[in-house]
Short mmCIF file of C-alpha atoms in Angstrom, two decimals:
data_model
loop_
_atom_site.label_atom_id
_atom_site.label_comp_id
_atom_site.label_asym_id
_atom_site.label_seq_id
_atom_site.Cartn_x
_atom_site.Cartn_y
_atom_site.Cartn_z
CA UNK A 26 -21.55 40.79 -39.99
CA UNK A 27 -20.43 41.96 -36.52
CA UNK A 28 -23.08 39.75 -34.93
CA UNK A 29 -21.71 36.75 -36.83
CA UNK A 30 -18.12 37.45 -35.65
CA UNK A 31 -19.29 37.72 -32.03
CA UNK A 32 -21.28 34.51 -32.38
CA UNK A 33 -18.33 32.59 -33.82
CA UNK A 34 -15.96 33.96 -31.17
CA UNK A 35 -18.37 32.95 -28.40
CA UNK A 36 -18.80 29.52 -30.00
CA UNK A 37 -15.02 29.03 -29.93
CA UNK A 38 -14.61 30.23 -26.33
CA UNK A 39 -17.36 28.11 -24.73
CA UNK A 40 -15.79 24.70 -25.50
CA UNK A 41 -12.42 25.96 -24.24
CA UNK A 42 -14.01 27.03 -20.96
CA UNK A 43 -15.78 23.69 -20.63
CA UNK A 44 -12.52 21.81 -21.21
CA UNK A 45 -10.66 24.01 -18.74
CA UNK A 46 -13.38 23.40 -16.17
CA UNK A 47 -13.11 19.67 -16.76
CA UNK A 48 -9.34 19.64 -16.27
CA UNK A 49 -9.53 21.53 -12.98
CA UNK A 50 -12.46 19.37 -11.85
CA UNK A 51 -10.35 16.27 -12.56
CA UNK A 52 -7.41 17.66 -10.59
CA UNK A 53 -9.75 18.60 -7.75
CA UNK A 54 -11.19 15.08 -7.77
CA UNK A 55 -8.12 13.58 -6.05
CA UNK A 56 -9.38 12.37 -2.66
CA UNK A 57 -7.92 13.75 0.55
CA UNK A 58 -5.94 10.65 1.58
CA UNK A 59 -4.76 10.33 5.19
CA UNK A 60 -1.10 11.28 5.59
CA UNK A 61 1.28 8.79 7.16
CA UNK A 62 3.47 9.77 10.09
CA UNK A 63 6.24 11.83 8.56
CA UNK A 64 8.89 10.25 10.76
CA UNK A 65 7.29 6.80 10.99
CA UNK A 66 9.67 4.05 12.06
CA UNK A 67 8.16 1.27 9.93
CA UNK A 68 7.65 0.82 6.21
CA UNK A 69 4.07 1.44 5.14
CA UNK A 70 2.33 -1.76 4.10
CA UNK A 71 0.66 -2.21 0.71
CA UNK A 72 -1.70 -5.15 1.27
CA UNK A 73 -2.26 -7.26 -1.80
CA UNK A 74 0.70 -5.84 -3.75
CA UNK A 75 2.67 -8.64 -5.40
CA UNK A 76 6.31 -7.57 -5.54
CA UNK A 77 7.28 -10.79 -7.35
CA UNK A 78 5.55 -9.56 -10.51
CA UNK A 79 6.71 -6.80 -12.85
CA UNK A 80 7.28 -3.48 -11.07
CA UNK A 81 4.02 -1.54 -11.04
CA UNK A 82 2.11 1.20 -9.27
CA UNK A 83 1.22 1.28 -5.62
CA UNK A 84 -2.41 1.47 -4.57
CA UNK A 85 -4.03 4.88 -4.26
CA UNK A 86 -2.88 6.87 -1.26
CA UNK A 87 0.13 8.64 0.20
CA UNK A 88 3.45 6.86 0.61
CA UNK A 89 6.36 8.13 2.69
CA UNK A 90 9.15 7.35 0.25
CA UNK A 91 11.68 8.60 -2.24
CA UNK A 92 12.06 8.47 -5.98
CA UNK A 93 14.99 6.28 -6.97
CA UNK A 94 14.89 6.45 -10.76
CA UNK A 95 13.15 8.43 -13.51
CA UNK A 96 12.79 7.29 -17.10
CA UNK A 97 10.53 8.71 -19.82
CA UNK A 98 8.13 10.34 -17.38
CA UNK A 99 7.81 7.26 -15.16
CA UNK A 100 9.23 7.32 -11.65
CA UNK A 101 10.41 4.34 -9.66
CA UNK A 102 10.03 4.86 -5.94
CA UNK A 103 10.31 2.93 -2.70
CA UNK A 104 9.04 3.30 0.85
CA UNK A 105 11.27 4.76 3.54
CA UNK A 106 11.25 4.78 7.32
CA UNK A 107 12.91 6.87 9.99
CA UNK A 108 15.86 5.19 11.72
CA UNK A 109 16.83 6.91 14.97
CA UNK A 110 20.58 7.32 15.45
CA UNK A 111 22.76 6.78 18.49
CA UNK A 112 24.61 10.07 18.24
CA UNK A 113 22.28 11.99 15.91
CA UNK A 114 18.54 12.42 15.56
CA UNK A 115 18.51 9.81 12.82
CA UNK A 116 17.93 9.49 9.09
CA UNK A 117 15.58 8.03 6.51
CA UNK A 118 16.42 4.59 5.15
CA UNK A 119 15.00 2.48 2.36
CA UNK A 120 14.40 -1.27 2.36
CA UNK A 121 17.44 -3.43 3.11
CA UNK A 122 19.64 -4.69 0.26
CA UNK A 123 17.90 -7.48 -1.61
CA UNK A 124 14.42 -6.59 -0.32
CA UNK A 125 12.32 -5.79 -3.38
CA UNK A 126 9.83 -3.12 -2.31
CA UNK A 127 9.78 -0.83 -5.34
CA UNK A 128 6.96 0.71 -7.32
CA UNK A 129 6.76 2.49 -10.68
CA UNK A 130 4.13 4.99 -11.80
CA UNK A 131 3.87 7.61 -14.52
CA UNK A 132 4.17 11.16 -13.23
CA UNK A 133 0.97 13.07 -14.04
CA UNK A 134 1.31 16.00 -16.42
CA UNK A 135 -0.32 18.25 -13.81
CA UNK A 136 1.60 16.82 -10.83
CA UNK A 137 1.77 19.06 -7.76
CA UNK A 138 5.38 19.30 -6.62
CA UNK A 139 5.91 21.07 -3.30
CA UNK A 140 9.60 21.60 -2.67
CA UNK A 141 11.30 22.03 0.68
CA UNK A 142 14.37 23.62 -0.95
CA UNK A 143 13.04 26.01 -3.58
CA UNK A 144 12.77 25.44 -7.31
CA UNK A 145 16.35 26.18 -8.36
CA UNK A 146 18.83 23.53 -9.47
CA UNK A 147 21.17 24.29 -6.56
CA UNK A 148 18.46 23.66 -3.93
CA UNK A 149 19.34 26.87 -2.10
CA UNK A 150 16.93 28.35 0.37
CA UNK A 151 14.27 26.70 2.46
CA UNK A 152 10.60 26.67 1.56
CA UNK A 153 9.19 24.67 4.42
CA UNK A 154 6.06 24.81 6.53
CA UNK A 155 7.59 25.29 9.98
CA UNK A 156 4.81 23.32 11.68
CA UNK A 157 5.02 20.16 9.56
CA UNK A 158 8.51 20.15 8.05
CA UNK A 159 6.99 19.65 4.59
CA UNK A 160 7.79 21.62 1.47
CA UNK A 161 5.33 24.33 0.48
CA UNK A 162 6.91 25.93 -2.63
CA UNK A 163 5.15 24.83 -5.80
CA UNK A 164 7.58 23.93 -8.58
CA UNK A 165 7.13 22.52 -12.08
CA UNK A 166 6.95 18.89 -13.21
CA UNK A 167 10.19 19.45 -15.13
CA UNK A 168 11.96 20.53 -11.94
CA UNK A 169 10.57 17.50 -10.07
CA UNK A 170 11.84 15.07 -12.70
CA UNK A 171 15.27 16.73 -12.90
CA UNK A 172 15.70 16.78 -9.12
CA UNK A 173 14.38 13.25 -8.62
CA UNK A 174 16.86 11.92 -11.19
CA UNK A 175 19.75 13.30 -9.07
CA UNK A 176 18.58 13.18 -5.44
CA UNK A 177 16.52 10.69 -3.48
CA UNK A 178 14.76 13.32 -1.37
CA UNK A 179 12.37 11.93 1.28
CA UNK A 180 8.84 12.88 0.29
CA UNK A 181 5.17 12.16 0.67
CA UNK A 182 4.22 10.68 -2.70
CA UNK A 183 0.52 10.67 -3.59
CA UNK A 184 -0.64 8.06 -6.09
CA UNK A 185 -4.10 8.25 -7.62
CA UNK A 186 -5.42 5.98 -10.36
CA UNK A 187 -1.94 4.59 -10.96
CA UNK A 188 -0.26 7.99 -11.48
CA UNK A 189 1.86 10.16 -9.19
CA UNK A 190 -0.25 13.28 -8.70
CA UNK A 191 1.60 14.98 -5.83
CA UNK A 192 5.11 14.97 -4.36
CA UNK A 193 5.72 16.93 -1.17
CA UNK A 194 9.31 16.95 0.06
CA UNK A 195 10.17 16.30 3.71
CA UNK A 196 12.78 18.69 5.07
CA UNK A 197 15.87 16.91 6.31
CA UNK A 198 18.94 18.95 7.32
#
């Protein structure tokens, strides 16, 4: 009888391990896309994207942008560029009024969200890689969606197979 219990327990554990291995293999399968210049002064092109059709996902890769709207697990986002200032260092800006350069993609359930301001709702404290100016504190999908609905934080947004799989905030004072 003990042998049978051990056998059944092992039979139940093996498929769970296989499924867990598959999930992590899928997450690890995201290619290492080249990063754009963090403070690039032009909008990143998306060759072949037809903005006159229904809003849809950007091609696979990393976009310097910000999330403008979140609804039912789908994020709308647009590209941004760095605009140097006369009396300040500058700021990030989106496309000009009337220029339709927006995308929409579902946010993956296992999205990697790397915050530059910690995981709390008040965005207190800095969690930034001092060499790159990019967030390095991993926070939950729930925190990403809540923050994105309130703030248009400049970020590097990674899209893979039509889903947002990584959002890494850019520190801006």
